[in-house]
mmCIF file of C-alpha atoms in Angstrom:
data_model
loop_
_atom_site.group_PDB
_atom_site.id
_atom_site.type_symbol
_atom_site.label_atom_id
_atom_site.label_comp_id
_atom_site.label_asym_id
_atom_site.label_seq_id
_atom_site.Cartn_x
_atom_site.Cartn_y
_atom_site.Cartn_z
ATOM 1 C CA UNK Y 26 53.453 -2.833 90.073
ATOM 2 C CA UNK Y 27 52.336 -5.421 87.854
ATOM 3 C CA UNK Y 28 52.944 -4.989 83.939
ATOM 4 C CA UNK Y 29 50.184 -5.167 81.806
ATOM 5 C CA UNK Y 30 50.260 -8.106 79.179
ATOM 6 C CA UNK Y 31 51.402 -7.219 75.926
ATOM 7 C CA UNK Y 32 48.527 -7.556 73.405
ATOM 8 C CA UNK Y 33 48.910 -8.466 69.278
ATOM 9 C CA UNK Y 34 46.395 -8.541 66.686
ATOM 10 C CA UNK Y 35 47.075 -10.185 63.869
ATOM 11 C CA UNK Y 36 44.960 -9.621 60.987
ATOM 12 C CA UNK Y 37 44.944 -12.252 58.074
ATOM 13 C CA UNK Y 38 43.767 -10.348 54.707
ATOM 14 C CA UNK Y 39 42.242 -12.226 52.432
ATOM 15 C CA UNK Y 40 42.283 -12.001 49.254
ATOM 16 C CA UNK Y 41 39.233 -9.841 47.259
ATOM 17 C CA UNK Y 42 36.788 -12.176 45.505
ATOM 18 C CA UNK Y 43 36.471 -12.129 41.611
ATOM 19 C CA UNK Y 44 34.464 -9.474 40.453
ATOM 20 C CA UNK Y 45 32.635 -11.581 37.419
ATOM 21 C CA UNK Y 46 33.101 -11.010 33.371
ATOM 22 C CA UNK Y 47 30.003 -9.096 32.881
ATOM 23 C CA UNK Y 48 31.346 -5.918 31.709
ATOM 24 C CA UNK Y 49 32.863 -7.749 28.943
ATOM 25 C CA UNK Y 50 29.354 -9.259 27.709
ATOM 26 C CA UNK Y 51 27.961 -5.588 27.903
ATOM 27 C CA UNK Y 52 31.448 -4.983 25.666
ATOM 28 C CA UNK Y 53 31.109 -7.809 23.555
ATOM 29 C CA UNK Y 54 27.112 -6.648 23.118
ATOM 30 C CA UNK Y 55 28.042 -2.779 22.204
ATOM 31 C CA UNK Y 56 30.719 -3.789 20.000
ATOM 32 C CA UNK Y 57 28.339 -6.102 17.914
ATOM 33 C CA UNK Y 58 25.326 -3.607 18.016
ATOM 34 C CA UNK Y 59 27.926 -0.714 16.513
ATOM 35 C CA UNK Y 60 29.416 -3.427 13.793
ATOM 36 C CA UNK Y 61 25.466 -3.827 12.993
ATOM 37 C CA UNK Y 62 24.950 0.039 12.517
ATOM 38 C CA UNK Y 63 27.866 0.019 10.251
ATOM 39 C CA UNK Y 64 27.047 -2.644 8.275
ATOM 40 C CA UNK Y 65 23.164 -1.217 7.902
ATOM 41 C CA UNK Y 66 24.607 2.458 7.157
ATOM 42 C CA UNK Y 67 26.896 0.831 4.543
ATOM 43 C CA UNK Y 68 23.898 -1.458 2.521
ATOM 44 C CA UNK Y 69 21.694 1.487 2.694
ATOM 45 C CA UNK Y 70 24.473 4.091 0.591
ATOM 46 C CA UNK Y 71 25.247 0.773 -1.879
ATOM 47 C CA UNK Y 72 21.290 0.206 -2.901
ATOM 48 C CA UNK Y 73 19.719 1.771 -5.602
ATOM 49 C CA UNK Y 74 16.116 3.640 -4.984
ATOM 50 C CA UNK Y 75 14.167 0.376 -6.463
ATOM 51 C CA UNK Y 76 15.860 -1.865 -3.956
ATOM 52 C CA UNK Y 77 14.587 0.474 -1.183
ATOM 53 C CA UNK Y 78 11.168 0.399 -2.440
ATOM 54 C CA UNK Y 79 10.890 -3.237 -2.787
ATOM 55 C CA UNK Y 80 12.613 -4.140 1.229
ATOM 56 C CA UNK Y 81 10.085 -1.227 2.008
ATOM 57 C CA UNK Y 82 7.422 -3.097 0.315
ATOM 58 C CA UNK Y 83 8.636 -6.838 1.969
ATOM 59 C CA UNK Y 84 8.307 -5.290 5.428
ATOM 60 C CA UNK Y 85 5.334 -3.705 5.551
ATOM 61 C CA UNK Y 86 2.390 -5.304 7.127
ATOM 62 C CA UNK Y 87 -0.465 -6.160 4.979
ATOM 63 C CA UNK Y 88 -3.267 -5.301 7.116
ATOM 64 C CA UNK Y 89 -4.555 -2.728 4.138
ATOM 65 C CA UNK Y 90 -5.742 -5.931 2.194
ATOM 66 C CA UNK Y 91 -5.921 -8.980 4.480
ATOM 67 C CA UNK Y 92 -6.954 -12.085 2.938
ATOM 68 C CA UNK Y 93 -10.469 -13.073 3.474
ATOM 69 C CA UNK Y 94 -11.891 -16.473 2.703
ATOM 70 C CA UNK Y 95 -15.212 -18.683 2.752
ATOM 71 C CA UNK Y 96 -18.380 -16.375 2.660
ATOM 72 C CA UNK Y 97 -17.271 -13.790 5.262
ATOM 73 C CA UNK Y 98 -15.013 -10.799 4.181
ATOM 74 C CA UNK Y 99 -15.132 -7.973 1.981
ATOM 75 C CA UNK Y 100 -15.164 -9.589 -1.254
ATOM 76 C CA UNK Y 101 -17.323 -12.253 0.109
ATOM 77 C CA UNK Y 102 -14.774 -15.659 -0.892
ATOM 78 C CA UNK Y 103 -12.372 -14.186 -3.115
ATOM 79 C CA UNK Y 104 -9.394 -13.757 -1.617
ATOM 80 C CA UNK Y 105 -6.627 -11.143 -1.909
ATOM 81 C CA UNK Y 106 -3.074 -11.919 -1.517
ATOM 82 C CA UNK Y 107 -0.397 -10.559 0.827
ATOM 83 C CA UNK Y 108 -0.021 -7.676 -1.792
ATOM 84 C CA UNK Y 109 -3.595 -6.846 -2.152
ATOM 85 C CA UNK Y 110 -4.237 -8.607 -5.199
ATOM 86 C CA UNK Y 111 -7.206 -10.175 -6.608
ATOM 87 C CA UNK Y 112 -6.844 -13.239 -7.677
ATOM 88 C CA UNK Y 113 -7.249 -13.927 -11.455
ATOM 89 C CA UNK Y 114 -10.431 -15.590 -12.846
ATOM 90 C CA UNK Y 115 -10.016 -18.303 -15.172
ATOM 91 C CA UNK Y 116 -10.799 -15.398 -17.936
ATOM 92 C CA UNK Y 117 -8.560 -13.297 -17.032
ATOM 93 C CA UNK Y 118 -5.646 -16.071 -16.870
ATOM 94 C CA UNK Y 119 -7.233 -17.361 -20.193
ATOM 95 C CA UNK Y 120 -6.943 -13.896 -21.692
ATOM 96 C CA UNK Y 121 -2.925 -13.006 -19.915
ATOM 97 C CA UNK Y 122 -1.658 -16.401 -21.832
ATOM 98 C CA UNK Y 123 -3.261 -15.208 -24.940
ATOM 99 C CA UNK Y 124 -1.652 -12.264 -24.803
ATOM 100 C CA UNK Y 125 1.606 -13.786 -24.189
ATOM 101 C CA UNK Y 126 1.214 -15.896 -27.253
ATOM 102 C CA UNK Y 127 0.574 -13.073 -29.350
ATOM 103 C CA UNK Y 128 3.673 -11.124 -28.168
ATOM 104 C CA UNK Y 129 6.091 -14.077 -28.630
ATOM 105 C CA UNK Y 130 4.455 -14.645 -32.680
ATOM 106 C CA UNK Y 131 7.388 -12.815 -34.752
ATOM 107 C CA UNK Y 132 6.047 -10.077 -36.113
ATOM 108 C CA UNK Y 133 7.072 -7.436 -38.843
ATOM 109 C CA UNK Y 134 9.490 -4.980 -38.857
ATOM 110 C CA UNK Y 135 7.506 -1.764 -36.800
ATOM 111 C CA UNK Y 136 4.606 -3.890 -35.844
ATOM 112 C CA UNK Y 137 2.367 -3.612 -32.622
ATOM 113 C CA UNK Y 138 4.911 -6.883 -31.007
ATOM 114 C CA UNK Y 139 8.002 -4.851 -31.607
ATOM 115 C CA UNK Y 140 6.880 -1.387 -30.192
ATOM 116 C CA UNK Y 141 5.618 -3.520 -26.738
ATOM 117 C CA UNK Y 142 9.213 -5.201 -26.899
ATOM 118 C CA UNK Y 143 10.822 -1.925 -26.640
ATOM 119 C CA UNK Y 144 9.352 -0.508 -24.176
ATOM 120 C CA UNK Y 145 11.216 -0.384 -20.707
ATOM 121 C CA UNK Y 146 10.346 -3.167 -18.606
ATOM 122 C CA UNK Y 147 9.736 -0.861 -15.263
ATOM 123 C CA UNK Y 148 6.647 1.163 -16.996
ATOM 124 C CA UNK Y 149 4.601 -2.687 -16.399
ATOM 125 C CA UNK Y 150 6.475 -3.211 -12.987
ATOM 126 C CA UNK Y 151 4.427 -2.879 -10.137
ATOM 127 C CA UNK Y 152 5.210 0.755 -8.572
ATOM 128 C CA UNK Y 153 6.256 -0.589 -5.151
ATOM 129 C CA UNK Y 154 7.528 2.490 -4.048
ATOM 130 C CA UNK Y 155 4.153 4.329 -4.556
ATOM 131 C CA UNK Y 156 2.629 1.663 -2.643
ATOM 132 C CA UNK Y 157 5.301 1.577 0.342
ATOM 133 C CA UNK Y 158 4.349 5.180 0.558
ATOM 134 C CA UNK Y 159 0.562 5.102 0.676
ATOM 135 C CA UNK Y 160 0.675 2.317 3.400
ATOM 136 C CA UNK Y 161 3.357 3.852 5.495
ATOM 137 C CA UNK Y 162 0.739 7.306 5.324
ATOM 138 C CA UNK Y 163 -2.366 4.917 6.538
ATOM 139 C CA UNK Y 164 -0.731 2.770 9.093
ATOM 140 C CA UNK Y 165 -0.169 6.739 11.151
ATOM 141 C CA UNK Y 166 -4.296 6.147 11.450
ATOM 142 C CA UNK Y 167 -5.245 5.240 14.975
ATOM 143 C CA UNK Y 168 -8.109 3.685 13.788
ATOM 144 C CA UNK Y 169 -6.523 1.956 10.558
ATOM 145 C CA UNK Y 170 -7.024 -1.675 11.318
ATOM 146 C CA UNK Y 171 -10.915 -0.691 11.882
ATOM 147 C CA UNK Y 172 -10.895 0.256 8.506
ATOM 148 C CA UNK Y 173 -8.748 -1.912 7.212
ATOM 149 C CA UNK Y 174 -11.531 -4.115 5.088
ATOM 150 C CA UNK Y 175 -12.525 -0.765 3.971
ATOM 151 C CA UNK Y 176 -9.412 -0.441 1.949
ATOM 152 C CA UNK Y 177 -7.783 -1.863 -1.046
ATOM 153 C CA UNK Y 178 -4.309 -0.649 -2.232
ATOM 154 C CA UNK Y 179 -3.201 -3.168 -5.354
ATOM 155 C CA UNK Y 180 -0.932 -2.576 -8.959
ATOM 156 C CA UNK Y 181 -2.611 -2.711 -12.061
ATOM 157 C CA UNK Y 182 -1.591 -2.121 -15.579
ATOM 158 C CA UNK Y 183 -2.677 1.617 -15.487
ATOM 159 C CA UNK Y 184 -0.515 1.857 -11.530
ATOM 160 C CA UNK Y 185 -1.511 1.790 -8.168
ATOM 161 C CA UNK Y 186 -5.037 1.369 -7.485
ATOM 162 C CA UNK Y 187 -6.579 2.748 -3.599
ATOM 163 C CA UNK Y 188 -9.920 1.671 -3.475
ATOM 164 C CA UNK Y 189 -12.692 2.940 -0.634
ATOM 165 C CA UNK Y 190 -14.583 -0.154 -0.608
ATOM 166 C CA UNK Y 191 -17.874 -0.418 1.026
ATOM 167 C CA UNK Y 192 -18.047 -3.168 3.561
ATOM 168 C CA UNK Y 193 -21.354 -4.826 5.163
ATOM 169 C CA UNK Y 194 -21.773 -2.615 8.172
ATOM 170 C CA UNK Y 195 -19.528 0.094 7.310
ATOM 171 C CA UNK Y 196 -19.685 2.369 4.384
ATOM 172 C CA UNK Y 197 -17.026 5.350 3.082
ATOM 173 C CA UNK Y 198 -20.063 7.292 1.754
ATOM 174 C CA UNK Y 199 -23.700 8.152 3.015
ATOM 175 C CA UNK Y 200 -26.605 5.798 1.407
ATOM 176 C CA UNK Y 201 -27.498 7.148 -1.615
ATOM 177 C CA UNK Y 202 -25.414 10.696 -1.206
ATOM 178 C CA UNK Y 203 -22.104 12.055 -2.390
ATOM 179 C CA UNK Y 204 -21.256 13.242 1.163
ATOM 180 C CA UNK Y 205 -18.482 10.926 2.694
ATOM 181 C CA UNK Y 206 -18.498 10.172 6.211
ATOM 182 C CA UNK Y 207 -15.629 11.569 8.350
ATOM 183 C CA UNK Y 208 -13.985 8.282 8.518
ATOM 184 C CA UNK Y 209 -13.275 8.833 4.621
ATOM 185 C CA UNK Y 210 -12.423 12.131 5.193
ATOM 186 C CA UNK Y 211 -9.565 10.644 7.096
ATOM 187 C CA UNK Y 212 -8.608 7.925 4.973
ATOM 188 C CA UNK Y 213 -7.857 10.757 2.156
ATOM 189 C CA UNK Y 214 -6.274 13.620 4.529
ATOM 190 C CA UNK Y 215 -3.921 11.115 5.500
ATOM 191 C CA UNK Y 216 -2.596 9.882 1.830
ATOM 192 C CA UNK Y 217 -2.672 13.595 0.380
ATOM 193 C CA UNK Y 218 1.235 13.919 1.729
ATOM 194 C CA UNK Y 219 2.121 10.775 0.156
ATOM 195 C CA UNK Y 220 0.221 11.374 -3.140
ATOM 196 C CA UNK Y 221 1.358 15.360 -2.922
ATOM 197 C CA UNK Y 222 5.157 14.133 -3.171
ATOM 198 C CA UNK Y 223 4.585 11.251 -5.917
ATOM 199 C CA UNK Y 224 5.093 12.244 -9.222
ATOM 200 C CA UNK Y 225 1.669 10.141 -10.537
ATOM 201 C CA UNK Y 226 -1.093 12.142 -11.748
ATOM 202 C CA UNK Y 227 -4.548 10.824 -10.105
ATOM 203 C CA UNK Y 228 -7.500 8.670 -12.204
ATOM 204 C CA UNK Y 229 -10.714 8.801 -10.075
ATOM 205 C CA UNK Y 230 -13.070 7.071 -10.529
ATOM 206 C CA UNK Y 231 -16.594 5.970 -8.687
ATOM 207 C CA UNK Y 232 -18.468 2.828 -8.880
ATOM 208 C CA UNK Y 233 -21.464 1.746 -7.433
ATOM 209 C CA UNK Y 234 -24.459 -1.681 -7.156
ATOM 210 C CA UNK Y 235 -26.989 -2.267 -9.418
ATOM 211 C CA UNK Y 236 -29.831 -2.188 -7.495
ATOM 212 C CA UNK Y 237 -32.127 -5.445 -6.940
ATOM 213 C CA UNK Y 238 -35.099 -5.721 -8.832
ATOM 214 C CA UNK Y 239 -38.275 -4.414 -7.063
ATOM 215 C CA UNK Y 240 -36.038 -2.330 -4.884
ATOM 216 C CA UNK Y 241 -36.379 1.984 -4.688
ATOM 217 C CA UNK Y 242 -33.055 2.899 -6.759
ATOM 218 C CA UNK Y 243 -30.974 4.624 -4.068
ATOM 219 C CA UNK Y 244 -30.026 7.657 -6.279
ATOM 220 C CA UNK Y 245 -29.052 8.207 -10.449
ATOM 221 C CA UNK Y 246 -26.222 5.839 -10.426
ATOM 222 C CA UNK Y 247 -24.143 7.880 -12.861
ATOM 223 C CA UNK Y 248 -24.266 11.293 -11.010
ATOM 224 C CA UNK Y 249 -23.586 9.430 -7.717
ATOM 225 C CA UNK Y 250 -20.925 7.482 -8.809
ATOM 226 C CA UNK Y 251 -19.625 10.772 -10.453
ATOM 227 C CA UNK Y 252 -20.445 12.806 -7.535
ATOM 228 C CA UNK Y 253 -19.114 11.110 -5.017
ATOM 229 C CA UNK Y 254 -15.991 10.855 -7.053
ATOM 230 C CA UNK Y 255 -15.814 14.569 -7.673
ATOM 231 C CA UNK Y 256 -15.894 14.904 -3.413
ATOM 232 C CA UNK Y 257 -12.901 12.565 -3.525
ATOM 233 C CA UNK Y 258 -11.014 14.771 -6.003
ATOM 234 C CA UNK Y 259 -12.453 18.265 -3.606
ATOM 235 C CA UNK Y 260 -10.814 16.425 -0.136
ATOM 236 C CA UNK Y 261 -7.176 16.046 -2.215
ATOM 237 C CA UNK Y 262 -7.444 19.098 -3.085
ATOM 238 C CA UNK Y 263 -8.493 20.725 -0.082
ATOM 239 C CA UNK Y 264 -5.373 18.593 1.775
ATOM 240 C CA UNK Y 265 -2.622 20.325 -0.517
ATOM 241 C CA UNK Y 266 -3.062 18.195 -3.987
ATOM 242 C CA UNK Y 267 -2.017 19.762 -6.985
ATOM 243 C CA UNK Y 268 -4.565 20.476 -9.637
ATOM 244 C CA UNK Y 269 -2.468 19.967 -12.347
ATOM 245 C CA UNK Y 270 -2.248 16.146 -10.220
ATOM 246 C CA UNK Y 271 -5.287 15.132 -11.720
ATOM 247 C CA UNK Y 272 -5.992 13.540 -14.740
ATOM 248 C CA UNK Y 273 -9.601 12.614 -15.166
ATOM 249 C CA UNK Y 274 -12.615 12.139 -12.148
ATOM 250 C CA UNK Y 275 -15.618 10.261 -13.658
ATOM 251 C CA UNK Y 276 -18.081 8.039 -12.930
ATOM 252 C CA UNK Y 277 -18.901 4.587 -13.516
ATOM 253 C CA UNK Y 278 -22.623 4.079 -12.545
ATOM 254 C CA UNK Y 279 -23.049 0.156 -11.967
ATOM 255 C CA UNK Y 280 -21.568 -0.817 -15.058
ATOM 256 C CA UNK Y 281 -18.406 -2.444 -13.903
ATOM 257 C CA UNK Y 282 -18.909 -4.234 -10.847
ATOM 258 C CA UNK Y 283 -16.345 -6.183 -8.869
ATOM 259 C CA UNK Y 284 -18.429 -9.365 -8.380
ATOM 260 C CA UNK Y 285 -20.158 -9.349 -12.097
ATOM 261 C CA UNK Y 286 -21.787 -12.775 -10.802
ATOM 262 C CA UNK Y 287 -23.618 -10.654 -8.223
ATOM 263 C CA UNK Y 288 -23.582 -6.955 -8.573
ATOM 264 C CA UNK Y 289 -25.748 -6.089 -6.238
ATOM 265 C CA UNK Y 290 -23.338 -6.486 -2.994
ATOM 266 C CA UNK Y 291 -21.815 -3.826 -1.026
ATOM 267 C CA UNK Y 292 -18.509 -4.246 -2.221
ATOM 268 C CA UNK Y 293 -19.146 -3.245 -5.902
ATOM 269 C CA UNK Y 294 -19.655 0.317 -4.352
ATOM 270 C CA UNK Y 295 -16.386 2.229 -4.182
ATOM 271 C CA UNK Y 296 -14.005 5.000 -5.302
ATOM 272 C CA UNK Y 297 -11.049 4.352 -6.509
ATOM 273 C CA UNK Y 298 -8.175 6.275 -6.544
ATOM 274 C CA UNK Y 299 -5.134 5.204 -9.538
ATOM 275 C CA UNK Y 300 -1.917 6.264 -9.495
ATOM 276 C CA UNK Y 301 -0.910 6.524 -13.321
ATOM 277 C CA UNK Y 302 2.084 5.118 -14.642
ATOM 278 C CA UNK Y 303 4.253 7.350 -16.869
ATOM 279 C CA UNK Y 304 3.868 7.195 -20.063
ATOM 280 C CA UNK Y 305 7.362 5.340 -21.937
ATOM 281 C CA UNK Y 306 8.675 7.836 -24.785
ATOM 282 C CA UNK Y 307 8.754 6.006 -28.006
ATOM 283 C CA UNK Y 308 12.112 5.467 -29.011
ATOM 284 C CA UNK Y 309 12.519 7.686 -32.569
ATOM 285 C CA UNK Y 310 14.050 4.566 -34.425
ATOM 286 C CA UNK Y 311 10.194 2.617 -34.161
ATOM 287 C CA UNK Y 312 8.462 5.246 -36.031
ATOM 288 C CA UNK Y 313 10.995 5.157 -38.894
#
């Protein structure tokens, strides 16, 4: 009988290929992303409620007031700034260094200089967290960059002014009426929140042309322009404003139009909404 051959398999094993560093990128990545979040959380508890406001302020888009240039745009060649801002006419820069001169003249003891010196700088700061607020309430709209030429949010020396600002095409009001079109109506339900939880009590005020000569006057100016700023005042209050938030609604007629070197343009017909700076207390040692 014949053995059978003896058979033996020998295996070689090789050794198991690297398996790569990429876990330690994803590592690297989660240990920088949670150095990050510390780092944000810890700059957010050391600045103060100003410093807030004014990053808020930085970051947030300026659609509300883009600038507009040439003959196009709502304020037909003037153009606003990234903040909103109009920019100043040779009068009004004229005016601003006059009254800088007269505040630097020396002046006696208790006079008009020395009471404006007193006063805390913030009251004539631009309110930069009232104005973080109102945009962050508009830019919810779905249809906010449609309306976006439509309105005007900018500081002034009396606050914050939002302006409804009729546009060539598009108007926040009916021709000639006080009744607002629902696109207004939206514009207002959606900064009630914001102007229900700021402590600024409300100046509104309506505006409208003049109308051209030979042309059929589109309604009294002053109880349109007072009218239509009453309805303004009715929506905030309807949308959970205070009362006690307001501080005057009047009307303007066409007596102070935006363009003065053409007042008969659509943008000279508006309602604007201001935000009121507090009032500084008098310190008790100026009245002695």
């Amino acid at each position: 009988m014949a053995l059978q051959p003896i058979i033996i398999k020998k295996v070689k094993k090789a050794a198991h290929g690297h398996h790569g560093g990429a876990w330690k990128i994803a590592y690297a990545d989660f240990v920088t992303a949670m150095m990050a979040f510390f780092l944000l959380m810890w700059l957010i508890s050391m600045t103060t409620q100003e410093q807030k406001a004014g990053l808020a302020e930085y970051f947030a888009p300026a659609a509300l007031s883009p600038a507009t240039s040439g003959a196009g745009g709502m304020l037909y060649g003037t153009s606003l700034d990234t903040s909103g801002n109009k920019p100043s006419t040779p009068r009004e820069k004229a005016t601003g260094s006059a009254e800088q001169d007269e505040r630097a003249r020396p002046t006696s003891a208790g006079g008009a200089s020395d009471l404006d010196a007193s006063r805390p700088a913030a009251s004539v700061q631009p309110n930069y967290s009232a104005m973080a607020s109102l945009r962050q309430a508009l830019q919810k709209m779905p249809d906010i960059a449609e309306l976006s030429r439509n309105i005007v949010i900018e500081p002034t020396k009396e606050g914050v002014n939002v302006s409804l600002v009729d546009d060539d095409g598009r108007s926040m009001f009916r021709e000639g009426s006080v009744d607002p079109h629902e696109r207004t109506r939206r514009v207002l339900e959606a900064l009630a929140p914001a102007l229900r939880r700021l402590p600024n009590r409300l100046s509104i005020t309506g505006y409208t042309s003049a109308t051209r000569p030979g042309s059929a006057r589109a309604g009294e100016p002053w109880n349109l322009t007072a009218g239509r700023a009453l309805a303004v005042r009715e929506i905030l209050s309807g949308a959970g404003v205070p009362n006690e938030n307001f501080a005057s609604v009047v009307g303007r007629a066409d007596t102070e139009p935006v363009f003065p070197d053409n007042p008969y343009i659509a943008p000279n017909r508006r309602v604007t909404v201001t935000l009121l700076n507090a009032s500084p207390a008098t310190p008790p040692n100026i009245l002695r």
